[in-house]
XYZ file of C-alpha atoms in Angstrom:
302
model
C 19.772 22.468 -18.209
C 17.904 20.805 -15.247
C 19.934 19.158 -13.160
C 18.967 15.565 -11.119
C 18.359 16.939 -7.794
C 16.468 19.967 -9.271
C 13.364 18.568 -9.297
C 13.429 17.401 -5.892
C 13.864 20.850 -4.791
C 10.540 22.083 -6.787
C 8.761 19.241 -4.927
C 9.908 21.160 -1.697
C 9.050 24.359 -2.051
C 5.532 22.797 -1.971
C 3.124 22.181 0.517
C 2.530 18.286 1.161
C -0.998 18.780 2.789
C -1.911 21.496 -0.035
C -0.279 20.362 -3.348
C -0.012 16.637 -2.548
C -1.112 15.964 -6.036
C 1.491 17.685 -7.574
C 3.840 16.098 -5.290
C 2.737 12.500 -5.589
C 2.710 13.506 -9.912
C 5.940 14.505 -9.891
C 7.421 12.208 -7.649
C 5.725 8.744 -9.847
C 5.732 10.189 -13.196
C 8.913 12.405 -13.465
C 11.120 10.762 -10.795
C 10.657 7.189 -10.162
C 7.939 5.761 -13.207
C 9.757 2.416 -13.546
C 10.132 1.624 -9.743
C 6.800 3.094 -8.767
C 5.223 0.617 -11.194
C 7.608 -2.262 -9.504
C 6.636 -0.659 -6.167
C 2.846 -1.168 -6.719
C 2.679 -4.570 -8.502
C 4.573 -5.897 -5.435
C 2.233 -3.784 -3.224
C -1.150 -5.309 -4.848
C 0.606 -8.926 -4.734
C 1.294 -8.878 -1.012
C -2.581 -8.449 -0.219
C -2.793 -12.066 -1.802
C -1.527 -13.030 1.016
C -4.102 -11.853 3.673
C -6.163 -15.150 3.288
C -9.824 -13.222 2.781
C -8.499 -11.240 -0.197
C -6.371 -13.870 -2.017
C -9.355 -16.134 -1.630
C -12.357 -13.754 -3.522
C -9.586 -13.103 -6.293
C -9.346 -17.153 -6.649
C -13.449 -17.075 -6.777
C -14.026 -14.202 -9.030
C -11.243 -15.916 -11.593
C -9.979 -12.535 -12.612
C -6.665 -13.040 -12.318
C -6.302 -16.401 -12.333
C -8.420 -16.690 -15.596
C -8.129 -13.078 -17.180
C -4.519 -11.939 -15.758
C -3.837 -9.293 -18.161
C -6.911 -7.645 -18.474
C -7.152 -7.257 -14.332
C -3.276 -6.610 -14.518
C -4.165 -3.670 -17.385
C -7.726 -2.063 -15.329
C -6.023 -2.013 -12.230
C -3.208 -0.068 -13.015
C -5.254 2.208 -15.768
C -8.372 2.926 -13.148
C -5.095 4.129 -10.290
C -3.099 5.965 -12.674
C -6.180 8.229 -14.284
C -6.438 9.505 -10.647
C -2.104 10.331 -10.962
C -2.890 12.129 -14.189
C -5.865 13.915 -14.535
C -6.727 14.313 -10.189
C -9.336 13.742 -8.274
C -11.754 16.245 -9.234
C -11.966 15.845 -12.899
C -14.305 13.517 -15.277
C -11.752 11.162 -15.830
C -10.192 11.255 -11.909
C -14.281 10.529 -10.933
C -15.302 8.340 -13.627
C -11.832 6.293 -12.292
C -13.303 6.174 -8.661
C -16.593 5.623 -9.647
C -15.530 2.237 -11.163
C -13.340 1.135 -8.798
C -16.001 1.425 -6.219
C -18.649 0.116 -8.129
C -16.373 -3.080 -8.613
C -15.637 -3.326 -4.627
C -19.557 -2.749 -3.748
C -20.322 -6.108 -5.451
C -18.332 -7.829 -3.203
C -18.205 -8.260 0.745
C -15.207 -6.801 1.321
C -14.557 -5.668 5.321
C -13.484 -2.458 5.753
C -10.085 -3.782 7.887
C -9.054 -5.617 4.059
C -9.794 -2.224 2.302
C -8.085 -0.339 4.550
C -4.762 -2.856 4.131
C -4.852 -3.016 0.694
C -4.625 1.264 0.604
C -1.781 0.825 3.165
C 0.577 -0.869 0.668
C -0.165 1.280 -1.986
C 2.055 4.195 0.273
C 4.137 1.939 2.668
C 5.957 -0.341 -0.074
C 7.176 2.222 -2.753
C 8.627 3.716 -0.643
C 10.564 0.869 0.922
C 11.191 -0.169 -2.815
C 12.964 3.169 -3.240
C 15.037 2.499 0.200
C 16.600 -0.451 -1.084
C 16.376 -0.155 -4.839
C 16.349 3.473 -5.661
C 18.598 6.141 -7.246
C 17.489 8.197 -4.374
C 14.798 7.974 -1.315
C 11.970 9.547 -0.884
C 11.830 12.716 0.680
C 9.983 13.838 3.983
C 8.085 16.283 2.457
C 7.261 13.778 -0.240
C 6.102 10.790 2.331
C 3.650 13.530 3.779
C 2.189 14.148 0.434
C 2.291 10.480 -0.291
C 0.150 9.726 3.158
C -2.164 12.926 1.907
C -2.805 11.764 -1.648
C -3.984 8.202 -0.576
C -5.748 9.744 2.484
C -7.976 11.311 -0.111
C -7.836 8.379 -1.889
C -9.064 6.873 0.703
C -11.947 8.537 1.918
C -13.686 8.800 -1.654
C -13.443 4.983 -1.534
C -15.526 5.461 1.849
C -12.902 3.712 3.167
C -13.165 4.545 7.279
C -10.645 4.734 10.026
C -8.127 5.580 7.291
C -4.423 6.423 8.564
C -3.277 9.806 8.853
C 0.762 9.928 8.730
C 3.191 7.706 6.847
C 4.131 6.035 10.011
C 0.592 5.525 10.750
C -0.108 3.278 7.760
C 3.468 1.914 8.207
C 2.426 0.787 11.469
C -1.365 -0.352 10.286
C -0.015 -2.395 7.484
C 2.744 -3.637 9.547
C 0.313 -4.871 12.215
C -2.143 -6.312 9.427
C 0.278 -8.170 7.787
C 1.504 -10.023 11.400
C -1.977 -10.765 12.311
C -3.569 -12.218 8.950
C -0.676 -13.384 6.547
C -1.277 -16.892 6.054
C -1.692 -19.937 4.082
C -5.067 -20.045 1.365
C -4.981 -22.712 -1.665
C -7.032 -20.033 -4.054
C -4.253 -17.208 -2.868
C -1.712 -19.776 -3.911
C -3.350 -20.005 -7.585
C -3.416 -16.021 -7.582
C 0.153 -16.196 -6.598
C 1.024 -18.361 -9.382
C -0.980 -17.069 -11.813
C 0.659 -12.980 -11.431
C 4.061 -14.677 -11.629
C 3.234 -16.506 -14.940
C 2.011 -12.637 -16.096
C 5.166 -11.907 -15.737
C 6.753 -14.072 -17.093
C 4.632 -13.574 -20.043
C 6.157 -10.211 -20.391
C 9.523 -11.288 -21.712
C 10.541 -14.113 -24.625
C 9.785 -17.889 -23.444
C 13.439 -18.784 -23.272
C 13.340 -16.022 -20.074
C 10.260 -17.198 -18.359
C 12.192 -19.228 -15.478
C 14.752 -16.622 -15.036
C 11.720 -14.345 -14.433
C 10.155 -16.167 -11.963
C 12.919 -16.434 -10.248
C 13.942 -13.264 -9.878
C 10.325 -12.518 -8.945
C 10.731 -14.663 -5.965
C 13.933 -13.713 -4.593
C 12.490 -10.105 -4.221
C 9.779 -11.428 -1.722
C 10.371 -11.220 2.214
C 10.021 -14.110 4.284
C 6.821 -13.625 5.706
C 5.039 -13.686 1.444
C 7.539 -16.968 1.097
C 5.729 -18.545 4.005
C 2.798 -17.673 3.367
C 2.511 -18.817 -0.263
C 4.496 -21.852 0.640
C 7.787 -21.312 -1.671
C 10.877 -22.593 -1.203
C 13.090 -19.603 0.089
C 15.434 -18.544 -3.213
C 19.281 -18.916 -2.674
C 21.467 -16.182 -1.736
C 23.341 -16.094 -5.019
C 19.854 -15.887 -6.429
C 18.852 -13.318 -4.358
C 22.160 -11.267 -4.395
C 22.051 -11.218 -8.292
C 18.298 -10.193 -8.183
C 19.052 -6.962 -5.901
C 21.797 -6.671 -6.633
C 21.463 -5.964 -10.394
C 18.716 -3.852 -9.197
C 20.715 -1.462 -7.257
C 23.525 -1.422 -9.973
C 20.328 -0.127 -11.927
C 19.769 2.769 -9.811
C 23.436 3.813 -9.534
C 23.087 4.143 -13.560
C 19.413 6.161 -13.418
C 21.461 8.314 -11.213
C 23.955 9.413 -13.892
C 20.906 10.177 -16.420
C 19.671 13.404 -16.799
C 16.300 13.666 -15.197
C 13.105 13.174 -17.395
C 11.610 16.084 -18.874
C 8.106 14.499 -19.845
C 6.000 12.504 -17.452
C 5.371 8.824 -17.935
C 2.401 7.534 -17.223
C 1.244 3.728 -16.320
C -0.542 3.735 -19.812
C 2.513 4.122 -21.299
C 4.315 1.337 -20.238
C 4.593 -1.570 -22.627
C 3.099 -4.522 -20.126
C -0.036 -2.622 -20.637
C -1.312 -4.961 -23.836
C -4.882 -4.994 -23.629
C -5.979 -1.662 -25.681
C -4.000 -1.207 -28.442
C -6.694 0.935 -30.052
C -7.104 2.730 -26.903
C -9.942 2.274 -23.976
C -12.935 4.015 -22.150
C -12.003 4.816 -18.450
C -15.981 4.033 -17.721
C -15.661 0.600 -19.876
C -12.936 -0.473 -17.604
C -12.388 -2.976 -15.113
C -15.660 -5.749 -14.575
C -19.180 -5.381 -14.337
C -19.951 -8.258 -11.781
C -23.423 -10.147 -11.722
C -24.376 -11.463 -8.828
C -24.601 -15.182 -7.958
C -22.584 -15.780 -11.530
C -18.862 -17.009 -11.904
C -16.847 -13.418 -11.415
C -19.182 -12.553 -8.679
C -19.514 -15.343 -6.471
C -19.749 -13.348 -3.352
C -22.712 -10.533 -3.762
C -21.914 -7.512 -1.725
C -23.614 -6.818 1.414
C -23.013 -2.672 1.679
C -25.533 -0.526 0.935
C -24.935 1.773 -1.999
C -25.210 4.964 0.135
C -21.757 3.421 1.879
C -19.512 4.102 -0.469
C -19.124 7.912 -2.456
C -19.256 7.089 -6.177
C -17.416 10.088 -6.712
């Protein structure tokens, strides 16, 4: 019988720098699914709030006018990588589209760069605070590795190398460039209606809600809400960490879960094409107001 710690030990009896793969697998598909997925929604909705990338979302309209379907790519194109790694035909045919979607854009490098920091700095201070257990060193290494890579087939430059190093690059970011934007406002609105959408009518305040008294100051300011109250916020975290005291008790899982599995995933119910997914931007039409000013040749399609 495997017992809840036991995996934890596997993960350290490998190499972060060599087998961060199998580390950052393990960690998000055997350990931690739910939060991970909690981790990263809340990691893609805090770039909103870096003015120059909530405003293209608001002008391309994709998730202000097509939430699910961006909500469903986003998370498919990331999690092929998870699955099937980076040097397979589904891990490239992943990274191929999500860099074929950024190269129609004029996106800086300093924005792409952010955006990868969250993706490693906020799950893992999701698990601090709402966790049945935190993550390991050795896992935080692997983490750091496994978007490093990430990273650089993105052609992403300057990239961090340590966990404190894109702790301290997204902590930086985020004092120099949160701020007030009317079209990051809409995209604000419009991901917390998504969610909402998730769960019966009746439930849709009580989901919004909650969804705001998990937000820091700084993303309150920034998107101009009123700060929740503390018995709003105390019975939003605190029912969360009442949560992980019970995943504690479980046994631990003993198949992986992956983000195509999860049941706010509700746009291919017959399945989907990793190449047919995501957007196919035109230039100078609604979707792709802003054409791209990088040179193929800058970013690796593979």
């Amino acid at each position: 019988m495997v017992q809840r710690y036991d995996r934890l030990k596997d993960i350290q009896r490998l190499d972060p720098e060599r087998d961060f793969l199998e580390i950052y697998r393990l960690t998000v598909s055997y350990e931690f699914p739910w939060d991970i997925t909690r981790a990263l929604e809340l990691a893609l909705y805090r770039t909103y709030a870096v003015p120059s990338i909530g405003r293209l979302l608001d002008e391309t309209a994709e998730l202000t006018g097509r939430s699910q379907k961006r909500y469903d790519d986003t998370s498919l194109l990331l999690d092929t990588v998870v699955e099937h790694g980076f040097d397979t035909d589904e891990g490239r045919t992943a990274v191929r589209r999500i860099n074929q979607m950024h190269r129609s854009y004029d996106i800086s490098n300093d924005d792409m760069r952010y955006v990868l920091c969250t993706f490693v700095v906020t799950p893992k201070r999701w698990l601090d605070e709402y966790g049945w257990r935190r993550l390991s060193n050795h896992e935080l290494r692997a983490f750091a590795a496994y978007y490093r890579t990430l990273g650089a087939r993105m052609g992403i430059r300057d990239l961090p190398q340590s966990y404190e190093d894109f702790e301290r690059t997204l902590d930086t970011y985020e004092r120099e460039h949160f701020g007030w934007d009317e079209g990051a406002r809409r995209v604000s609105d419009a991901t917390l209606a998504l969610m909402a959408s998730w769960y019966p009518a009746p439930l849709a305040p009580v989901v919004r809600g909650a969804s705001l008294a998990l937000l820091d100051d700084s993303l309150l300011r920034a998107f101009r809400y009123q700060r929740p109250g503390p018995v709003a916020r105390g019975l939003t975290r605190g029912a969360l960490r009442l949560r992980a005291r019970a995943v504690r008790l479980l046994p631990p899982r003993r198949k992986p879960h992956y983000a195509r599995q999860n049941p706010e995933i509700k746009g291919y119910p017959d399945g989907y094409e990793i190449a047919a997914l995501g957007t196919f931007p035109t230039p100078g039409v609604r979707g792709c107001p802003v054409p791209g000013h990088r040179r193929p040749s800058d970013v690796p399609v593979e």
